[in-house]
Coordinates of C-alpha atoms in Angstrom, one line a residue:
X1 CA -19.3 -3.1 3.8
X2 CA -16.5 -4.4 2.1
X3 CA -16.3 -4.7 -2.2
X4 CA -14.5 -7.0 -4.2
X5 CA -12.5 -5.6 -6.8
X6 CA -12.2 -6.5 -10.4
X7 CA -10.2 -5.0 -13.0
X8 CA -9.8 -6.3 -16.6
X9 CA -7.3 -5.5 -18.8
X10 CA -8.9 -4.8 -22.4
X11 CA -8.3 -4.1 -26.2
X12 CA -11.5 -2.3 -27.1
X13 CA -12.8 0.0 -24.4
X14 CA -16.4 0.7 -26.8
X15 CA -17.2 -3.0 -26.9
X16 CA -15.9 -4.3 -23.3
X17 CA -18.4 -0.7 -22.1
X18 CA -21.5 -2.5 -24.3
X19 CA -21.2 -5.9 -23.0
X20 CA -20.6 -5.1 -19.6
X21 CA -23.5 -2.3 -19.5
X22 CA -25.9 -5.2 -21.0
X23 CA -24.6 -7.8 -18.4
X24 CA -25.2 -5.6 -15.4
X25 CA -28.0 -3.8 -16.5
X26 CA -26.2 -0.8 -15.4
X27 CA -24.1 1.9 -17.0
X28 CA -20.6 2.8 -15.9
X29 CA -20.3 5.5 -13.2
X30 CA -17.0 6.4 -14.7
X31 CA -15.9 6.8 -18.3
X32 CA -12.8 8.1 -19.1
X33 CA -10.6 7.5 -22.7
X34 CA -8.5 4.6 -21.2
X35 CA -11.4 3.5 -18.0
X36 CA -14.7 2.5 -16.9
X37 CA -15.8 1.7 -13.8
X38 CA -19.3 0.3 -12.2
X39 CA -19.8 0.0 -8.7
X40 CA -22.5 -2.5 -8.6
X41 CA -24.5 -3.1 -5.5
X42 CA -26.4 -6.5 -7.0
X43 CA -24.5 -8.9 -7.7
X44 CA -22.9 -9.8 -4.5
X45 CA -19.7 -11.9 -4.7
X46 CA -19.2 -15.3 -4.1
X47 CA -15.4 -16.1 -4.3
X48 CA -14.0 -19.0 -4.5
X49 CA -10.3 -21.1 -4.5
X50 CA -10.0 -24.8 -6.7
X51 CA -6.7 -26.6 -6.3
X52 CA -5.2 -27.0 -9.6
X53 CA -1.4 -28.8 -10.7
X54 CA -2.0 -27.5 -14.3
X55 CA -3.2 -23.6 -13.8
X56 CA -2.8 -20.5 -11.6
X57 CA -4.8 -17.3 -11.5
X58 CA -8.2 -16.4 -12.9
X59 CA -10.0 -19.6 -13.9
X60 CA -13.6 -17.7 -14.5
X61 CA -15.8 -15.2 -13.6
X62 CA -19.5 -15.2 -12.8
X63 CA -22.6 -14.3 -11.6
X64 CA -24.4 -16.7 -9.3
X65 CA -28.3 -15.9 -8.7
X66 CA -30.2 -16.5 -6.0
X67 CA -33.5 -17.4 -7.5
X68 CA -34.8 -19.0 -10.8
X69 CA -36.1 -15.8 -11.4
X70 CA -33.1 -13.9 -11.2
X71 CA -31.5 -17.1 -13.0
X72 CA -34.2 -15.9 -16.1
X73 CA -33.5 -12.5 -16.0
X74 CA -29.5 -12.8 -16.1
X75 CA -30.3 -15.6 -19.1
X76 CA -32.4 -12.4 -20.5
X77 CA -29.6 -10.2 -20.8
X78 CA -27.4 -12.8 -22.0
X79 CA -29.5 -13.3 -25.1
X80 CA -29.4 -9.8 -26.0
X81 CA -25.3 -10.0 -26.0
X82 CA -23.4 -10.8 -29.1
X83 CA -21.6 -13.8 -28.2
X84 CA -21.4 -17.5 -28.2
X85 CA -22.7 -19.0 -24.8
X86 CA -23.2 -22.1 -23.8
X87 CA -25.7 -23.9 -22.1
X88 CA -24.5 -26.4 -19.4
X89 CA -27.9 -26.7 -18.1
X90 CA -28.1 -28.7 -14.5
X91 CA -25.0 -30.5 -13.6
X92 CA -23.3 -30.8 -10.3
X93 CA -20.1 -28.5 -9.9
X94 CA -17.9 -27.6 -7.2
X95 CA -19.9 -29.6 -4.5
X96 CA -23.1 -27.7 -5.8
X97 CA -26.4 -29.2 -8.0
X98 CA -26.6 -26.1 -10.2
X99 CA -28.2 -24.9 -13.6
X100 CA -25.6 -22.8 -15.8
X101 CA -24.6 -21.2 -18.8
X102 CA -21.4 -19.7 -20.3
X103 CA -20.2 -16.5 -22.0
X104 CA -17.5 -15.2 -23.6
X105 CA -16.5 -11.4 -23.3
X106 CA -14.8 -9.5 -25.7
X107 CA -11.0 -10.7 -24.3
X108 CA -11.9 -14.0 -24.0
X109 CA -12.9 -14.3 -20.2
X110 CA -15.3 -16.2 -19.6
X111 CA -18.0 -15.6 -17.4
X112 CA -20.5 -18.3 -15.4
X113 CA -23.8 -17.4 -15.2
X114 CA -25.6 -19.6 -12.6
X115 CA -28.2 -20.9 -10.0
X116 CA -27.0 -23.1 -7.1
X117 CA -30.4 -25.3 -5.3
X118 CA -28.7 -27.8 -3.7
X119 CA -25.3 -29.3 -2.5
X120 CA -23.4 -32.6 -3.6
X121 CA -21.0 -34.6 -2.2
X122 CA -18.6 -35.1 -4.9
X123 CA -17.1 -32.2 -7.0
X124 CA -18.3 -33.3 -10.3
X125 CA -21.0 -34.8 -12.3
X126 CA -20.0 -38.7 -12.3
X127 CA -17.1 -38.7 -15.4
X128 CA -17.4 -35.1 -16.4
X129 CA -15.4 -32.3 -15.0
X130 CA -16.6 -29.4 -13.3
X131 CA -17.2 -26.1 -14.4
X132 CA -17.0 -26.7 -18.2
X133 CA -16.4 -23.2 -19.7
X134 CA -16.9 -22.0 -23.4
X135 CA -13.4 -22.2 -24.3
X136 CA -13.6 -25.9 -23.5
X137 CA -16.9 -26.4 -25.7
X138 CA -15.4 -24.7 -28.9

């Protein structure tokens, strides 16, 4: 099996080890002064590319569930993160009808939390863009 990679650049090793443990659920298998590392079985990866005149590199991050129920459960952890998120609720994003919310982590990436049930035809809610993050909601 093959494993997406991840790696985050960050200013406070403590805090970015606290919320990542409470978003996964999981403790780091590695912690060294300067790293920490999870090798996460659940959640699987869905990557994607958006065309964009205006940006390059890493729009977001996120965690897409499969169910409602894992939808509650992620929503769970999320309440017992310090942070601002924001509830975009259903909209229709990235030819998907989806429920969502939006986090913050300690650098400022923000991080999608969703549940896909159907597909659209257009990118975008009619006159709203898609995928509204936090930083956009401030």
């Amino acid at each position: 099996m093959k494993r997406l990679h991840v790696n985050i650049q960050v200013k406070e090793l403590a805090k970015s080890i606290h919320f990542y443990s409470q978003l996964f659920k999981a403790e780091p298998s590695v912690v060294k002064a300067d790293y920490a590392k999870w090798m996460l079985e659940d959640p699987k990866v869905n990557f994607a590319l958006s065309l964009s005149d205006t940006k390059e590199g890493i729009e977001h991050l996120g965690i897409q569930a499969e169910t409602e129920e894992e939808l509650g459960e992620l929503y769970s952890r999320l309440d017992r993160i310090e942070g601002k998120i924001f509830e975009e609720g259903d909209t229709v994003c990235c030819y998907a009808k989806s429920h969502k919310s939006w986090i913050e982590d300690p650098q400022g990436v923000e991080w999608e939390i969703f549940h896909s049930y159907g597909t659209s035809e257009t990118n975008t809610s009619e006159g709203s863009p898609c995928c509204i993050p936090l930083s956009e909601n401030k």
